[in-house]
Amino acid sequence: MTRAPINKIIPLSLVDGPGNRTSIFLQGCNLACAYCHNPETQRLCNHCGICVSGCPSGALTIAGGRVNWDPEVCISCDQCITVCPSFASPRVRNMTPDEVFREVQKNIPFIRGITVSGGECTLYPNFIKELFAKAREQGLTCLIDSNGTTDFSRFPEMMELCQGVMLDVKAWDEQTYQKLTGGPTNSVVKKNLKYLADCNKLEELRIVCLQEEVDAEAVISGIAETIGEKVTSVKLKLIKFRHYGVKGRLQNTPSPDEVYIQKLLQLACGFGFKKAVIV
Amino acid sequence: MNQVLDIVTSKKLTYEQKVMSLAHAAEDTLSILSIPEKTRYYFEINAIDDLYEGHAPYRPRYIMPDYEKFIKNGSGFLQIDPPKDLDELLNSLMILYKHVPSITGFPVFLGNIDKLIEPFLDGVSDEMAKKKLRLFLNYLDRTITDSFCHANIGPEATRAGKLILELEKELQNAVPNFTLKYDPDITPDEYAELGIYTSLFCANPAFCNHKVHKKTYSTDYGISSCYNILPICGGAYTLSRITLPGLAKVATSAEQFLNELLPDCLEALGNYMNERISFLVEQSGFFESSFLVKEGFIHPDNFIGMLGITGLAECANILMGQNGKRYGHDVDADNLADQIMTIISNFAVQFPAKYSKIANGHFMLHAQVGMDYDLGITSGVRIPVGDELENIYDHLRHSARFHREITTGCGDIFPFETTGRNNPSAILDIVKGSFSLGSKYISFYEENSDLVRITGYLVKRSEMEKYRNNQVVLHDTTHLGAPNYEHNHLKDRKVRGV
Ligand code: SF4
Ligand code: SF4
């Protein structure tokens, strides 16, 4: 049976796609972006036990070299993820698509669909495929929120069920990308951009904007060149970097100023984006 | 007569507020209603409440004029010809509103306002229409100085409705309340989303389940005052309530409450309401003298008596006794509450109400939202503030279950995070879901909004602050809202969103 590590399931999400959605966050990522605002979703727990003693509610215990988490007792204080040195979380459940869907089902008829996010959810394509199959049966729409490092064209069954991808385009220049994300190349992201535009599954594009770290101008023009006329219909979110939740070298970096972000918006409009917004 | 002197010399009341209070005090010197000993007892233990409706009713509590008819016919009494353009329409309405009585002294229902205005917008530019409507809306807010006043829009999308929503966002007025009659099969998503978006700036409009409510009466319905679903061309004679926690406190057991106390108290309340209605219809002279009746804007056959229910949550919690099971959180408490609702509902269905033709000779149930003096009594059938269910869907499922028996107004209020403004379609999905389950009415405001919903009516936080500092304020509902906001810890209402 397929299982995937689930960081959390948010029953009501206003920010992960159109309408009201239940968001499922999968644990683990193949990048380590300097601006990541939920770094605790990046790695799997190695059961080092460091977080256990600091848990104020006794939700964490260690037995047989494994750290266990009791959701009934946990008070969601986030102490554990703050102290974890490994960009992980002890609050992860290994779940089957069935188990996840049982939680999703409780939210019908209040939701329009589900969004799988992360971490990087496309590290678990089979899990996504099975979950989406169940969700589609119940009339829910299914979206993927991804960093674009998995070649979508290699997973036609998953893409058949998926109704749209919200794609993070983190940087355009490869060196900038490597420095920001620790990933080897963004060539797959660019390939995906074209693929998704061609098959009409580009739900939303996201750029986290931060001067000197992100070549947002190049990203905007690069996207426009790649997706052609789709610029008029695709939503582009220019996300202002915020240091909230960030660990590491950018944790005290201030947000970009309004002038810069407005300039980017102007630029995007100039390239023909009709649905560009600042968030 | 100290009370009268207090009113006369008050430094917190406007002149107008003094005049109203004096009228009230004068009315209350009378004791013409026959009230049996037992009923008096229920009043004393705070199990029955007449909601300050006065000791000698001389006008129905809520009046829902047929404004369409007024526009078509004009009014002989007011010497108004049928309006021919937007200026004449707005002016005519402003005049008529002044002459629509109610318990508050102000009109509580201003009509299906978008429908009234829409035909007069032909050939008027948006800009011109907005200028006129802005003046009109500000006139209403500054002269109807009581928030128990309601205008309706929808379910169809109209240009008038859209202009009004845009203006409301800009004006930040507390009066009137707006309700969008919402039916997903009729109301376009885009229009409903504009409504939600607007409500996250100015707490208006609220959303009413049109599919459910349109079946309430044989005539069209309107939403008046503080969520009252009433027949147009009629209204409500009275609203008296059973304050369930007051009654539960004197119960010796849950069984005794269900089998003896509750039926007995309902009987007393029913008779009391009939007594009020009889005086109003037979002796007050209202229906003989009002031009609204003579010109057919209201008809005596279209009035009902509303039996109010409040504090179901605390009642169930009291009756659960030591075991600590709570309404909304425990099956046993909810099942008990359900039993209570069934008893009340069965009572209403069989008890004969006087002069209530449109309600087939019965009283209709209303989730009364509370009074400024209510301490630890939660509105209607709501879950208490601070005890809300963590998951909004569980909360709304619970609402749908307990809204079921209540036909003339019952709703919920949810503050939302500011980010909700970026995705009104998400909140609309929640409305759709809850209405499909049978929830009847829902409203939202943004977490930091100056305008907040107290129990159903709107008050500005800034005005409450003034009132607390002993300053005179324009809207008399601020007097009610300020203590209620504190007593019921409304600032602690659970903010929804992610
Ligand atoms: S969030 Fe982590 S530290 Fe806090 S109670 Fe839960 S498990 Fe313990
Ligand atoms: S969550 Fe982090 S700190 Fe806790 S046991 Fe796992 S790796 Fe160690």
PDB file of N, CA, C and O in Angstrom, chain A residues 114-141:
ATOM      1  N   ILE A 114      -9.135  19.828  -3.345  1.00  0.00           N
ATOM      2  CA  ILE A 114      -7.958  19.644  -2.501  1.00  0.00           C
ATOM      3  C   ILE A 114      -6.719  20.139  -3.233  1.00  0.00           C
ATOM      4  O   ILE A 114      -6.678  20.196  -4.457  1.00  0.00           O
ATOM      5  N   THR A 115      -5.731  20.504  -2.430  1.00  0.00           N
ATOM      6  CA  THR A 115      -4.441  20.899  -2.987  1.00  0.00           C
ATOM      7  C   THR A 115      -3.373  20.111  -2.242  1.00  0.00           C
ATOM      8  O   THR A 115      -3.383  20.090  -1.013  1.00  0.00           O
ATOM      9  N   VAL A 116      -2.507  19.441  -2.998  1.00  0.00           N
ATOM     10  CA  VAL A 116      -1.378  18.793  -2.320  1.00  0.00           C
ATOM     11  C   VAL A 116      -0.171  19.707  -2.429  1.00  0.00           C
ATOM     12  O   VAL A 116       0.119  20.275  -3.477  1.00  0.00           O
ATOM     13  N   SER A 117       0.482  19.856  -1.299  1.00  0.00           N
ATOM     14  CA  SER A 117       1.560  20.821  -1.198  1.00  0.00           C
ATOM     15  C   SER A 117       2.672  20.188  -0.370  1.00  0.00           C
ATOM     16  O   SER A 117       2.685  18.977  -0.158  1.00  0.00           O
ATOM     17  N   GLY A 118       3.560  20.990   0.159  1.00  0.00           N
ATOM     18  CA  GLY A 118       4.631  20.364   0.932  1.00  0.00           C
ATOM     19  C   GLY A 118       5.457  21.362   1.701  1.00  0.00           C
ATOM     20  O   GLY A 118       4.970  22.465   1.964  1.00  0.00           O
ATOM     21  N   GLY A 119       6.665  20.948   1.919  1.00  0.00           N
ATOM     22  CA  GLY A 119       7.568  19.988   1.265  1.00  0.00           C
ATOM     23  C   GLY A 119       7.395  20.054  -0.257  1.00  0.00           C
ATOM     24  O   GLY A 119       6.967  21.048  -0.803  1.00  0.00           O
ATOM     25  N   GLU A 120       7.807  18.959  -0.884  1.00  0.00           N
ATOM     26  CA  GLU A 120       7.587  18.853  -2.320  1.00  0.00           C
ATOM     27  C   GLU A 120       6.762  17.597  -2.576  1.00  0.00           C
ATOM     28  O   GLU A 120       7.271  16.472  -2.513  1.00  0.00           O
ATOM     29  N   CYS A 121       5.483  17.833  -2.863  1.00  0.00           N
ATOM     30  CA  CYS A 121       4.559  16.712  -2.935  1.00  0.00           C
ATOM     31  C   CYS A 121       4.843  15.773  -4.103  1.00  0.00           C
ATOM     32  O   CYS A 121       4.534  14.585  -4.037  1.00  0.00           O
ATOM     33  N   THR A 122       5.464  16.293  -5.152  1.00  0.00           N
ATOM     34  CA  THR A 122       5.654  15.432  -6.331  1.00  0.00           C
ATOM     35  C   THR A 122       6.746  14.380  -6.114  1.00  0.00           C
ATOM     36  O   THR A 122       7.016  13.578  -7.004  1.00  0.00           O
ATOM     37  N   LEU A 123       7.364  14.377  -4.931  1.00  0.00           N
ATOM     38  CA  LEU A 123       8.260  13.276  -4.602  1.00  0.00           C
ATOM     39  C   LEU A 123       7.456  11.996  -4.389  1.00  0.00           C
ATOM     40  O   LEU A 123       8.015  10.916  -4.261  1.00  0.00           O
ATOM     41  N   TYR A 124       6.111  12.141  -4.292  1.00  0.00           N
ATOM     42  CA  TYR A 124       5.245  10.990  -4.030  1.00  0.00           C
ATOM     43  C   TYR A 124       4.151  10.878  -5.092  1.00  0.00           C
ATOM     44  O   TYR A 124       2.960  10.954  -4.792  1.00  0.00           O
ATOM     45  N   PRO A 125       4.554  10.703  -6.353  1.00  0.00           N
ATOM     46  CA  PRO A 125       3.557  10.748  -7.433  1.00  0.00           C
ATOM     47  C   PRO A 125       2.493   9.654  -7.338  1.00  0.00           C
ATOM     48  O   PRO A 125       1.330   9.905  -7.669  1.00  0.00           O
ATOM     49  N   ASN A 126       2.879   8.476  -6.887  1.00  0.00           N
ATOM     50  CA  ASN A 126       1.869   7.418  -6.792  1.00  0.00           C
ATOM     51  C   ASN A 126       0.831   7.719  -5.729  1.00  0.00           C
ATOM     52  O   ASN A 126      -0.366   7.466  -5.901  1.00  0.00           O
ATOM     53  N   PHE A 127       1.309   8.245  -4.636  1.00  0.00           N
ATOM     54  CA  PHE A 127       0.393   8.638  -3.563  1.00  0.00           C
ATOM     55  C   PHE A 127      -0.600   9.693  -4.082  1.00  0.00           C
ATOM     56  O   PHE A 127      -1.809   9.599  -3.880  1.00  0.00           O
ATOM     57  N   ILE A 128      -0.072  10.689  -4.780  1.00  0.00           N
ATOM     58  CA  ILE A 128      -0.924  11.751  -5.309  1.00  0.00           C
ATOM     59  C   ILE A 128      -1.963  11.168  -6.268  1.00  0.00           C
ATOM     60  O   ILE A 128      -3.156  11.498  -6.197  1.00  0.00           O
ATOM     61  N   LYS A 129      -1.503  10.282  -7.117  1.00  0.00           N
ATOM     62  CA  LYS A 129      -2.394   9.693  -8.104  1.00  0.00           C
ATOM     63  C   LYS A 129      -3.562   8.988  -7.402  1.00  0.00           C
ATOM     64  O   LYS A 129      -4.739   9.203  -7.736  1.00  0.00           O
ATOM     65  N   GLU A 130      -3.256   8.182  -6.402  1.00  0.00           N
ATOM     66  CA  GLU A 130      -4.315   7.443  -5.700  1.00  0.00           C
ATOM     67  C   GLU A 130      -5.253   8.373  -4.937  1.00  0.00           C
ATOM     68  O   GLU A 130      -6.469   8.186  -4.918  1.00  0.00           O
ATOM     69  N   LEU A 131      -4.664   9.371  -4.303  1.00  0.00           N
ATOM     70  CA  LEU A 131      -5.499  10.322  -3.557  1.00  0.00           C
ATOM     71  C   LEU A 131      -6.415  11.090  -4.511  1.00  0.00           C
ATOM     72  O   LEU A 131      -7.613  11.263  -4.257  1.00  0.00           O
ATOM     73  N   PHE A 132      -5.848  11.546  -5.615  1.00  0.00           N
ATOM     74  CA  PHE A 132      -6.639  12.318  -6.581  1.00  0.00           C
ATOM     75  C   PHE A 132      -7.775  11.469  -7.163  1.00  0.00           C
ATOM     76  O   PHE A 132      -8.874  11.969  -7.403  1.00  0.00           O
ATOM     77  N   ALA A 133      -7.502  10.209  -7.396  1.00  0.00           N
ATOM     78  CA  ALA A 133      -8.542   9.345  -7.968  1.00  0.00           C
ATOM     79  C   ALA A 133      -9.756   9.328  -7.035  1.00  0.00           C
ATOM     80  O   ALA A 133     -10.908   9.428  -7.481  1.00  0.00           O
ATOM     81  N   LYS A 134      -9.494   9.228  -5.740  1.00  0.00           N
ATOM     82  CA  LYS A 134     -10.600   9.217  -4.768  1.00  0.00           C
ATOM     83  C   LYS A 134     -11.319  10.566  -4.727  1.00  0.00           C
ATOM     84  O   LYS A 134     -12.538  10.635  -4.679  1.00  0.00           O
ATOM     85  N   ALA A 135     -10.533  11.615  -4.740  1.00  0.00           N
ATOM     86  CA  ALA A 135     -11.119  12.957  -4.637  1.00  0.00           C
ATOM     87  C   ALA A 135     -11.974  13.269  -5.868  1.00  0.00           C
ATOM     88  O   ALA A 135     -13.065  13.837  -5.758  1.00  0.00           O
ATOM     89  N   ARG A 136     -11.479  12.885  -7.032  1.00  0.00           N
ATOM     90  CA  ARG A 136     -12.226  13.165  -8.263  1.00  0.00           C
ATOM     91  C   ARG A 136     -13.569  12.433  -8.266  1.00  0.00           C
ATOM     92  O   ARG A 136     -14.575  12.969  -8.724  1.00  0.00           O
ATOM     93  N   GLU A 137     -13.562  11.203  -7.723  1.00  0.00           N
ATOM     94  CA  GLU A 137     -14.818  10.450  -7.617  1.00  0.00           C
ATOM     95  C   GLU A 137     -15.880  11.232  -6.853  1.00  0.00           C
ATOM     96  O   GLU A 137     -17.066  11.119  -7.116  1.00  0.00           O
ATOM     97  N   GLN A 138     -15.447  12.011  -5.862  1.00  0.00           N
ATOM     98  CA  GLN A 138     -16.385  12.795  -5.046  1.00  0.00           C
ATOM     99  C   GLN A 138     -16.610  14.194  -5.617  1.00  0.00           C
ATOM    100  O   GLN A 138     -17.169  15.057  -4.953  1.00  0.00           O
ATOM    101  N   GLY A 139     -16.125  14.413  -6.802  1.00  0.00           N
ATOM    102  CA  GLY A 139     -16.377  15.703  -7.449  1.00  0.00           C
ATOM    103  C   GLY A 139     -15.484  16.837  -6.969  1.00  0.00           C
ATOM    104  O   GLY A 139     -15.784  18.008  -7.197  1.00  0.00           O
ATOM    105  N   LEU A 140     -14.395  16.500  -6.293  1.00  0.00           N
ATOM    106  CA  LEU A 140     -13.491  17.557  -5.833  1.00  0.00           C
ATOM    107  C   LEU A 140     -12.454  17.853  -6.909  1.00  0.00           C
ATOM    108  O   LEU A 140     -12.024  16.959  -7.639  1.00  0.00           O
ATOM    109  N   THR A 141     -12.052  19.111  -7.011  1.00  0.00           N
ATOM    110  CA  THR A 141     -10.983  19.448  -7.940  1.00  0.00           C
ATOM    111  C   THR A 141      -9.639  19.210  -7.263  1.00  0.00           C
ATOM    112  O   THR A 141      -9.516  19.343  -6.049  1.00  0.00           O
TER     113      THR A 141
END
